[in-house]
Coordinates of C-alpha atoms in Angstrom, one line a residue:
M29 CA -85.8 23.5 -43.4
G30 CA -83.1 26.2 -43.6
N31 CA -79.4 25.8 -43.3
T32 CA -78.3 24.5 -39.9
N33 CA -75.1 25.4 -38.1
E34 CA -74.5 22.0 -36.6
P35 CA -70.9 20.7 -37.2
E36 CA -70.4 17.6 -39.2
S37 CA -69.3 14.5 -37.2
R38 CA -65.6 13.7 -37.8
E39 CA -63.3 11.0 -36.4
P40 CA -60.8 12.1 -33.8
I41 CA -57.3 12.7 -35.3
E42 CA -54.5 11.0 -33.4
P43 CA -51.6 13.3 -32.7
I44 CA -48.5 12.6 -34.8
I45 CA -45.4 12.2 -32.5
E46 CA -42.1 12.4 -34.3
P47 CA -39.3 10.2 -32.9
T48 CA -36.6 12.0 -31.0
I49 CA -33.0 12.1 -32.1
E50 CA -32.0 9.6 -29.4
E51 CA -34.6 7.1 -30.6
L52 CA -33.5 7.5 -34.2
F53 CA -29.9 6.9 -33.1
Y54 CA -30.7 3.7 -31.2
K55 CA -32.8 2.4 -34.1
S56 CA -30.1 3.1 -36.6
E57 CA -27.4 1.5 -34.4
F58 CA -29.6 -1.6 -33.9
H59 CA -30.3 -1.9 -37.6
R60 CA -26.5 -1.5 -38.4
G61 CA -25.7 -4.2 -35.9
E62 CA -28.2 -6.6 -37.5
Q63 CA -26.6 -6.0 -40.9
L64 CA -23.1 -6.7 -39.5
E65 CA -24.3 -9.9 -37.8
Q66 CA -25.8 -11.1 -41.1
R67 CA -22.5 -10.4 -42.8
L68 CA -20.5 -12.4 -40.2
Q69 CA -22.9 -15.3 -40.7
Q70 CA -22.4 -15.1 -44.4
L71 CA -18.6 -15.1 -44.1
T72 CA -18.7 -18.0 -41.7
N73 CA -21.1 -20.1 -43.9
S74 CA -19.2 -19.3 -47.1
G75 CA -15.9 -20.5 -45.7
E76 CA -14.1 -17.4 -46.9
T77 CA -12.3 -17.2 -43.5
N78 CA -10.2 -20.3 -44.3
G79 CA -9.8 -21.0 -40.7
F80 CA -8.3 -17.5 -40.0
Y81 CA -9.8 -14.2 -39.0
E82 CA -9.3 -12.1 -42.1
R83 CA -9.6 -8.3 -42.1
E84 CA -13.3 -8.0 -43.1
F85 CA -14.3 -10.5 -40.5
M86 CA -12.3 -8.8 -37.7
V87 CA -13.6 -5.3 -38.6
A88 CA -17.2 -6.5 -38.6
S89 CA -16.8 -8.3 -35.2
R90 CA -15.1 -5.3 -33.7
E91 CA -17.9 -2.9 -34.9
I92 CA -20.5 -5.3 -33.4
Q93 CA -18.7 -5.1 -30.0
N94 CA -18.7 -1.3 -30.1
I95 CA -22.4 -1.1 -31.0
F96 CA -23.9 -3.8 -28.8
K97 CA -21.3 -3.8 -26.0
R98 CA -21.1 -7.6 -26.6
D99 CA -18.4 -9.9 -25.5
Q100 CA -18.2 -13.7 -25.0
C101 CA -17.4 -15.0 -21.6
P102 CA -14.0 -16.9 -21.8
L103 CA -15.2 -19.4 -19.1
T104 CA -17.9 -22.0 -19.4
P105 CA -20.8 -22.0 -16.9
E106 CA -19.4 -25.2 -15.3
V107 CA -16.0 -23.5 -14.6
I108 CA -17.8 -20.4 -13.2
K109 CA -19.8 -22.6 -10.8
K110 CA -16.6 -24.4 -9.7
L111 CA -15.1 -21.0 -8.8
G112 CA -18.1 -20.3 -6.6
L113 CA -19.5 -17.5 -8.7
N114 CA -23.3 -17.9 -9.2
L115 CA -23.6 -15.0 -11.7
Y116 CA -26.6 -16.4 -13.7
G117 CA -28.8 -18.0 -11.0
E118 CA -30.3 -21.3 -11.8
K119 CA -31.0 -20.6 -15.5
K120 CA -28.4 -21.3 -18.1
P121 CA -27.0 -18.3 -20.0
T122 CA -27.0 -18.0 -23.7
I123 CA -23.9 -18.3 -25.9
Q124 CA -23.5 -14.5 -26.2
Y125 CA -24.3 -11.9 -23.6
T126 CA -25.6 -8.8 -25.2
R127 CA -25.8 -5.6 -23.0
F128 CA -27.7 -3.5 -25.5
Y129 CA -30.9 -1.8 -24.5
L130 CA -33.3 -0.1 -26.9
K131 CA -35.0 2.8 -25.2
K132 CA -38.7 3.4 -26.0
R133 CA -41.3 5.8 -24.7
K134 CA -44.8 4.8 -23.8
I135 CA -47.4 6.8 -25.7
N136 CA -50.7 7.3 -24.0
K137 CA -54.0 7.6 -25.9
S138 CA -54.1 11.3 -25.2
G139 CA -50.8 11.7 -26.9
Q140 CA -48.7 12.5 -23.8
Q141 CA -45.3 11.0 -23.3
G142 CA -44.9 8.7 -20.3
K143 CA -41.7 7.8 -18.4
Q144 CA -38.8 6.3 -20.2
T145 CA -38.7 2.5 -20.0
T146 CA -36.0 0.2 -20.9
Q147 CA -36.8 -2.8 -23.0
K148 CA -34.4 -5.7 -23.1
D149 CA -33.1 -7.2 -26.3
D150 CA -34.5 -10.7 -27.2
N151 CA -30.9 -12.2 -27.4
I152 CA -30.2 -11.8 -23.7
G153 CA -32.8 -14.0 -22.2
D154 CA -34.0 -13.8 -18.6
E155 CA -30.7 -14.2 -16.8
T156 CA -30.3 -12.4 -13.5
I157 CA -26.9 -11.3 -12.3
Q158 CA -26.3 -12.0 -8.6
L159 CA -23.3 -10.3 -7.1
P160 CA -21.5 -11.9 -4.1
P161 CA -22.4 -10.5 -0.7
S162 CA -20.1 -7.7 0.5
S163 CA -17.9 -8.2 3.6
P164 CA -19.2 -6.7 6.8
N165 CA -15.7 -5.4 7.5
A166 CA -15.3 -3.8 4.1
W167 CA -13.5 -0.4 4.1
K168 CA -15.6 2.7 3.7
P169 CA -14.6 6.3 3.7
S170 CA -15.3 8.3 6.8
R171 CA -18.1 10.3 5.1
Q172 CA -20.0 7.0 4.4
K173 CA -19.6 5.5 7.9
I174 CA -22.4 5.7 10.3
V175 CA -21.5 8.4 12.8
K176 CA -21.9 7.2 16.3
I177 CA -23.0 9.6 19.1
V178 CA -20.0 10.0 21.3
S179 CA -18.9 12.3 24.0
D180 CA -17.1 15.6 23.3
E181 CA -13.8 14.1 24.7
E182 CA -14.0 11.1 22.4
A183 CA -14.9 13.3 19.4
V184 CA -11.8 15.5 20.1
M185 CA -9.6 12.4 20.4
R186 CA -11.0 11.0 17.1
D187 CA -10.4 14.2 15.2
T188 CA -6.9 14.6 16.6
C189 CA -5.9 11.1 15.6
Q190 CA -7.3 11.7 12.1
N191 CA -5.4 15.0 11.8
V192 CA -2.2 13.4 13.0
R193 CA -2.6 10.5 10.5
A194 CA -3.3 12.9 7.7
L195 CA -0.3 15.0 8.6
L196 CA 2.1 12.1 8.6
N197 CA 0.8 11.0 5.2
K198 CA 1.5 14.5 3.7
V199 CA 4.8 15.5 5.2
T200 CA 7.8 16.0 2.9
P201 CA 11.3 17.3 3.4
T202 CA 10.4 20.7 1.9
T203 CA 7.1 21.1 3.9
K204 CA 8.2 19.6 7.2
R205 CA 8.5 23.0 8.9
L206 CA 4.8 23.8 8.2
F207 CA 3.7 20.3 9.5
I208 CA 5.9 20.6 12.6
D209 CA 4.1 23.8 13.5
T210 CA 0.8 22.1 12.9
F211 CA 1.8 19.2 15.1
L212 CA 2.9 21.5 17.9
S213 CA -0.6 23.0 18.0
Y214 CA -2.1 19.6 19.1
N215 CA -2.3 19.1 22.9
I216 CA -1.8 15.4 22.7
S217 CA -0.3 15.1 26.2
S218 CA -3.4 16.3 28.0
N219 CA -5.0 12.8 27.8
K220 CA -3.1 9.6 28.5
K221 CA -5.3 7.6 26.1
L222 CA -4.9 10.2 23.3
L223 CA -1.1 10.2 23.8
T224 CA -1.0 6.4 23.6
E225 CA -3.0 6.4 20.3
V226 CA -0.9 9.2 18.7
V227 CA 2.3 7.4 19.6
E228 CA 1.0 4.2 18.2
I229 CA 0.0 6.0 14.9
V230 CA 3.5 7.6 14.6
L231 CA 5.5 4.5 15.3
K232 CA 3.3 2.4 13.0
K233 CA 4.0 4.8 10.2
A234 CA 7.7 4.9 11.1
F235 CA 8.0 1.1 11.1
A236 CA 6.1 0.8 7.8
D237 CA 8.0 3.6 6.0
P238 CA 11.7 3.6 7.1
I239 CA 12.5 6.1 4.3
Y240 CA 10.2 8.7 6.0
C241 CA 11.2 7.7 9.5
D242 CA 13.6 10.7 9.7
L243 CA 10.8 13.2 9.2
Y244 CA 8.5 11.4 11.7
V245 CA 11.2 11.5 14.4
Q246 CA 12.0 15.2 13.7
I247 CA 8.3 16.0 14.3
C248 CA 8.3 14.1 17.6
Q249 CA 11.6 15.7 18.6
A250 CA 10.1 19.2 18.1
K251 CA 7.1 18.3 20.2
A252 CA 9.2 16.8 23.0
A253 CA 11.4 20.0 23.0
Q254 CA 8.2 22.1 23.3
E255 CA 7.0 20.0 26.3
M256 CA 10.5 20.3 28.0
L257 CA 10.4 24.1 27.7
L258 CA 6.9 24.2 29.2
T259 CA 6.9 21.6 31.9
K260 CA 10.5 20.4 32.0
K261 CA 9.2 16.9 31.3
S262 CA 8.2 15.3 28.0
L263 CA 5.4 12.7 28.3
L264 CA 5.6 12.1 24.5
K265 CA 9.2 11.1 24.8
D266 CA 8.5 8.7 27.7
S267 CA 5.6 7.2 25.8
I268 CA 7.7 6.7 22.7
L269 CA 10.5 5.0 24.6
T270 CA 8.1 2.7 26.4
S271 CA 6.5 1.7 23.2
I272 CA 9.9 1.1 21.5
E273 CA 10.9 -1.2 24.4
E274 CA 7.7 -3.2 24.1
N275 CA 8.1 -3.6 20.4
F276 CA 11.8 -4.6 20.8
Q277 CA 11.0 -7.3 23.3
A278 CA 8.4 -8.8 20.9
R279 CA 10.7 -10.9 18.8
K280 CA 8.1 -13.3 17.4
V281 CA 4.8 -12.9 15.6
D282 CA 1.9 -12.3 17.9
P283 CA 0.6 -15.6 19.2
K284 CA -3.0 -14.4 18.7
I285 CA -2.3 -14.1 15.0
I286 CA -0.7 -17.5 14.8
S287 CA -3.7 -19.1 16.6
S288 CA -6.1 -17.5 14.2
I289 CA -4.1 -18.8 11.3
N290 CA -4.0 -22.3 12.7
R291 CA -7.8 -22.3 12.6
E292 CA -7.7 -22.2 8.8
P293 CA -8.7 -25.7 7.5
D294 CA -6.8 -25.4 4.2
L295 CA -3.2 -26.4 4.8
E296 CA -1.8 -24.7 1.8
K297 CA -3.5 -21.4 2.5
R298 CA -2.4 -21.7 6.1
E299 CA 1.3 -21.9 5.1
K300 CA 0.9 -19.0 2.8
M301 CA -0.6 -16.9 5.6
K302 CA 2.2 -17.8 7.9
L303 CA 4.8 -16.7 5.3
V304 CA 3.0 -13.4 4.8
E305 CA 2.9 -12.7 8.6
N306 CA 6.6 -13.6 9.0
Q307 CA 7.5 -11.2 6.2
K308 CA 5.4 -8.5 7.8
F309 CA 7.2 -9.0 11.1
K310 CA 10.6 -8.9 9.5
E311 CA 9.8 -5.6 7.8
K312 CA 8.4 -4.2 11.0
R313 CA 11.6 -5.3 12.9
F314 CA 13.8 -3.6 10.3
G315 CA 11.7 -0.4 10.6
L316 CA 12.0 -0.6 14.4
M317 CA 15.8 -0.7 14.2
T318 CA 15.8 2.3 11.8
C319 CA 13.6 4.2 14.2
I320 CA 15.9 3.5 17.1
G321 CA 18.8 4.8 15.1
Y322 CA 17.0 8.1 14.3
L323 CA 15.8 8.5 17.9
Y324 CA 19.4 8.3 19.0
F325 CA 20.5 10.6 16.2
Y326 CA 18.0 13.3 17.4
Y327 CA 18.9 12.8 21.1
L328 CA 15.6 11.1 22.1
L329 CA 17.5 8.0 23.1
D330 CA 20.4 7.7 25.5
K331 CA 23.7 6.1 24.4
L332 CA 23.3 3.5 27.2
Q333 CA 19.9 2.4 25.8
V334 CA 21.3 2.1 22.3
R335 CA 24.2 0.1 23.6
V336 CA 21.7 -2.3 25.3
Y337 CA 19.8 -2.7 22.1
I338 CA 23.0 -3.5 20.1
R339 CA 24.1 -6.1 22.7
E340 CA 20.7 -7.7 22.7
T341 CA 20.6 -8.2 18.9
L342 CA 24.2 -9.5 18.8
K343 CA 23.7 -11.7 21.8
S344 CA 23.7 -14.9 19.8
I345 CA 27.3 -14.5 18.6
A346 CA 28.7 -13.7 22.0
P347 CA 30.8 -16.6 23.3
R348 CA 29.6 -18.1 26.6
R349 CA 32.0 -18.6 29.5
L350 CA 32.5 -22.1 30.9
N351 CA 34.6 -20.8 33.7
E352 CA 36.9 -17.8 34.4
N353 CA 39.6 -18.9 32.0
Q354 CA 37.7 -20.9 29.3
R355 CA 35.0 -19.8 26.8
R356 CA 32.8 -22.0 24.6
G357 CA 32.7 -21.0 21.0
I358 CA 29.5 -20.4 19.1
I359 CA 27.9 -22.8 16.5
K360 CA 26.7 -21.3 13.2
G361 CA 23.4 -23.2 13.5
N362 CA 22.6 -21.6 16.9
V363 CA 23.2 -18.0 15.7
N364 CA 20.0 -15.9 15.1
Q365 CA 21.2 -14.5 11.8
Q366 CA 18.2 -12.3 11.4
E367 CA 18.7 -10.5 14.7
V368 CA 22.4 -10.2 14.0
F369 CA 21.6 -8.4 10.7
Y370 CA 19.3 -6.0 12.5
G371 CA 22.1 -5.3 15.0
L372 CA 24.6 -4.6 12.2
H373 CA 22.1 -2.4 10.5
L374 CA 21.7 -0.4 13.7
L375 CA 25.4 -0.1 14.0
E376 CA 25.6 1.4 10.5
F377 CA 23.3 4.2 11.7
V378 CA 24.7 5.0 15.0
G379 CA 28.4 4.0 14.6
K380 CA 29.7 7.5 14.1
R381 CA 27.9 8.9 17.2
L382 CA 28.9 5.9 19.3
D383 CA 32.5 6.4 18.4
S384 CA 32.4 10.0 19.5
D385 CA 30.4 9.3 22.7
Y386 CA 32.6 6.4 23.8
K387 CA 35.9 7.6 22.5
H388 CA 36.2 4.6 20.1
V389 CA 36.4 2.1 23.0
F390 CA 33.0 0.4 22.8
L391 CA 33.1 -0.3 19.0
T392 CA 36.7 -1.4 19.1
D393 CA 35.9 -4.1 21.7
L394 CA 32.7 -5.0 19.9
F395 CA 34.4 -5.4 16.5
K396 CA 37.1 -7.6 18.0
Q397 CA 34.5 -9.8 19.5
I398 CA 32.6 -10.1 16.2
K399 CA 35.9 -10.7 14.3
K400 CA 36.7 -13.7 16.5
E401 CA 33.3 -15.3 15.9
E402 CA 32.9 -14.3 12.2
H403 CA 32.9 -18.0 11.3
G404 CA 29.4 -18.2 12.8
L405 CA 28.0 -15.5 10.5
S406 CA 26.1 -16.1 7.3
N407 CA 27.5 -14.7 4.1
K408 CA 25.0 -11.8 4.2
N409 CA 26.0 -10.8 7.7
L410 CA 29.7 -11.3 7.0
F411 CA 29.6 -8.9 4.1
K412 CA 27.6 -6.5 6.2
F413 CA 30.3 -6.6 9.0
M414 CA 33.1 -6.1 6.4
K415 CA 31.3 -3.0 5.2
L416 CA 31.1 -1.7 8.7
V417 CA 34.8 -2.2 9.2
D418 CA 35.6 -0.3 6.0
L419 CA 33.3 2.5 7.0
R420 CA 34.9 2.9 10.3
E421 CA 38.4 2.9 8.8
D422 CA 37.1 5.6 6.4
N423 CA 35.8 7.7 9.3
W424 CA 32.2 6.7 8.6
K425 CA 32.1 8.4 5.2
Q426 CA 29.2 6.8 3.4
R427 CA 29.3 6.3 -0.3
G428 CA 26.2 7.9 -1.9
L429 CA 23.3 8.6 0.5
Y430 CA 24.2 8.4 4.2
R431 CA 20.8 7.5 5.6
L432 CA 17.5 6.1 4.4
R433 CA 15.5 9.3 3.7
P434 CA 13.3 10.8 1.0
R435 CA 15.2 12.7 -1.7
T436 CA 14.4 16.3 -2.4
I437 CA 14.6 18.1 -5.8
E438 CA 17.8 19.8 -4.7
D439 CA 19.4 16.4 -4.0
I440 CA 18.5 15.1 -7.4
R441 CA 19.8 18.2 -9.1
K442 CA 23.1 18.0 -7.2
E443 CA 23.5 14.4 -8.2
V444 CA 22.8 15.2 -11.9
E445 CA 25.3 18.0 -11.8
R446 CA 27.9 15.7 -10.1
K447 CA 27.4 13.1 -12.8
T448 CA 27.6 15.6 -15.7
H449 CA 30.8 17.0 -14.1
K450 CA 32.4 13.6 -14.0
K451 CA 31.5 12.9 -17.6
K452 CA 33.1 16.2 -18.6
Q453 CA 36.3 15.4 -16.7
K454 CA 36.5 12.0 -18.4
K455 CA 36.1 13.5 -21.8
E456 CA 38.8 16.1 -21.1
E457 CA 41.2 13.4 -19.9
K458 CA 40.6 11.4 -23.1

């Protein structure tokens, strides 16, 4: 027969797939880690460490940690279980916990690359990490919260409250004019519920941050003046004064909070929770007195109302009358020292204004009364009262900063210039 054109039968050639740079990198790192582990084992077996971590041993172990992301757990599994952390399930973990994963690609018979898979190192074992369940009341940002379908009125109220809260968080002495104009654009008095919520937000911030209380009261004073010009009546001012009166009358921790604390079975934890709540209440009370002082300073409170607040806080050091001619002295153990301190703190704020409003008569009589009963004061309140007496004799000229307020850059510069000027004067005198 002649020559045929039939092709000779050949075996199929498998495609050669070269490893990627990422695969080569992981393989080299893994190989380097194995070499370092062998070197550590040699150092440990040879006894060259002499009971100490020498330089070569430390360098090798540090490089292993960087390559394998490996670290030993400082607690034993028994201690972890006692703490209530079931991180490893029912199976016991190995001695070392390696978090190194060698990436490989599945190669099909046709030579196509499949999806990337992650293969675990043999040193890890089959431990499964179980995280503790999250709290149902855990905080979430507003963008992650499930938006409920509400009416247009409630949506406007929610947005207004969020804007007011953001405004109070950002206001500073240098930008207060801009934020006051923004606050004036909100029609918060159109809805009684909205007005109550806004007042609650403002007062809560004022009580928590007494240093910024000055700015918060200035914003409210501008809004109240706007309402007086438009309607000759300020609903914001009335709501603030009502809320201030309610907070002033609450002189103890909320009974609901105490009852919830008492349901705690752990006695030690219960006592700690009570201490925390008492400290929060004291801080809130101090912020309340500061807010009352600023409200009076910006003419949102009347002098008669401030006088009542001062009398109420200092009521425990007022002597009681037995009859028209005799009075019974006070006992130090019966004096509410904390309320007295708040009253003296309020006097430090409003003393100068009260002296000008009452022609020095009210504070003169009040200081005489406190002077007679000063034996019932604690050392802290006694020094506070002595400071007030000195301030009044010095025409209420405060040393340093007059009120609790945030400091601007100009205040800091002036203080630095004043200090440098004093230093120059001292050098010139020497």
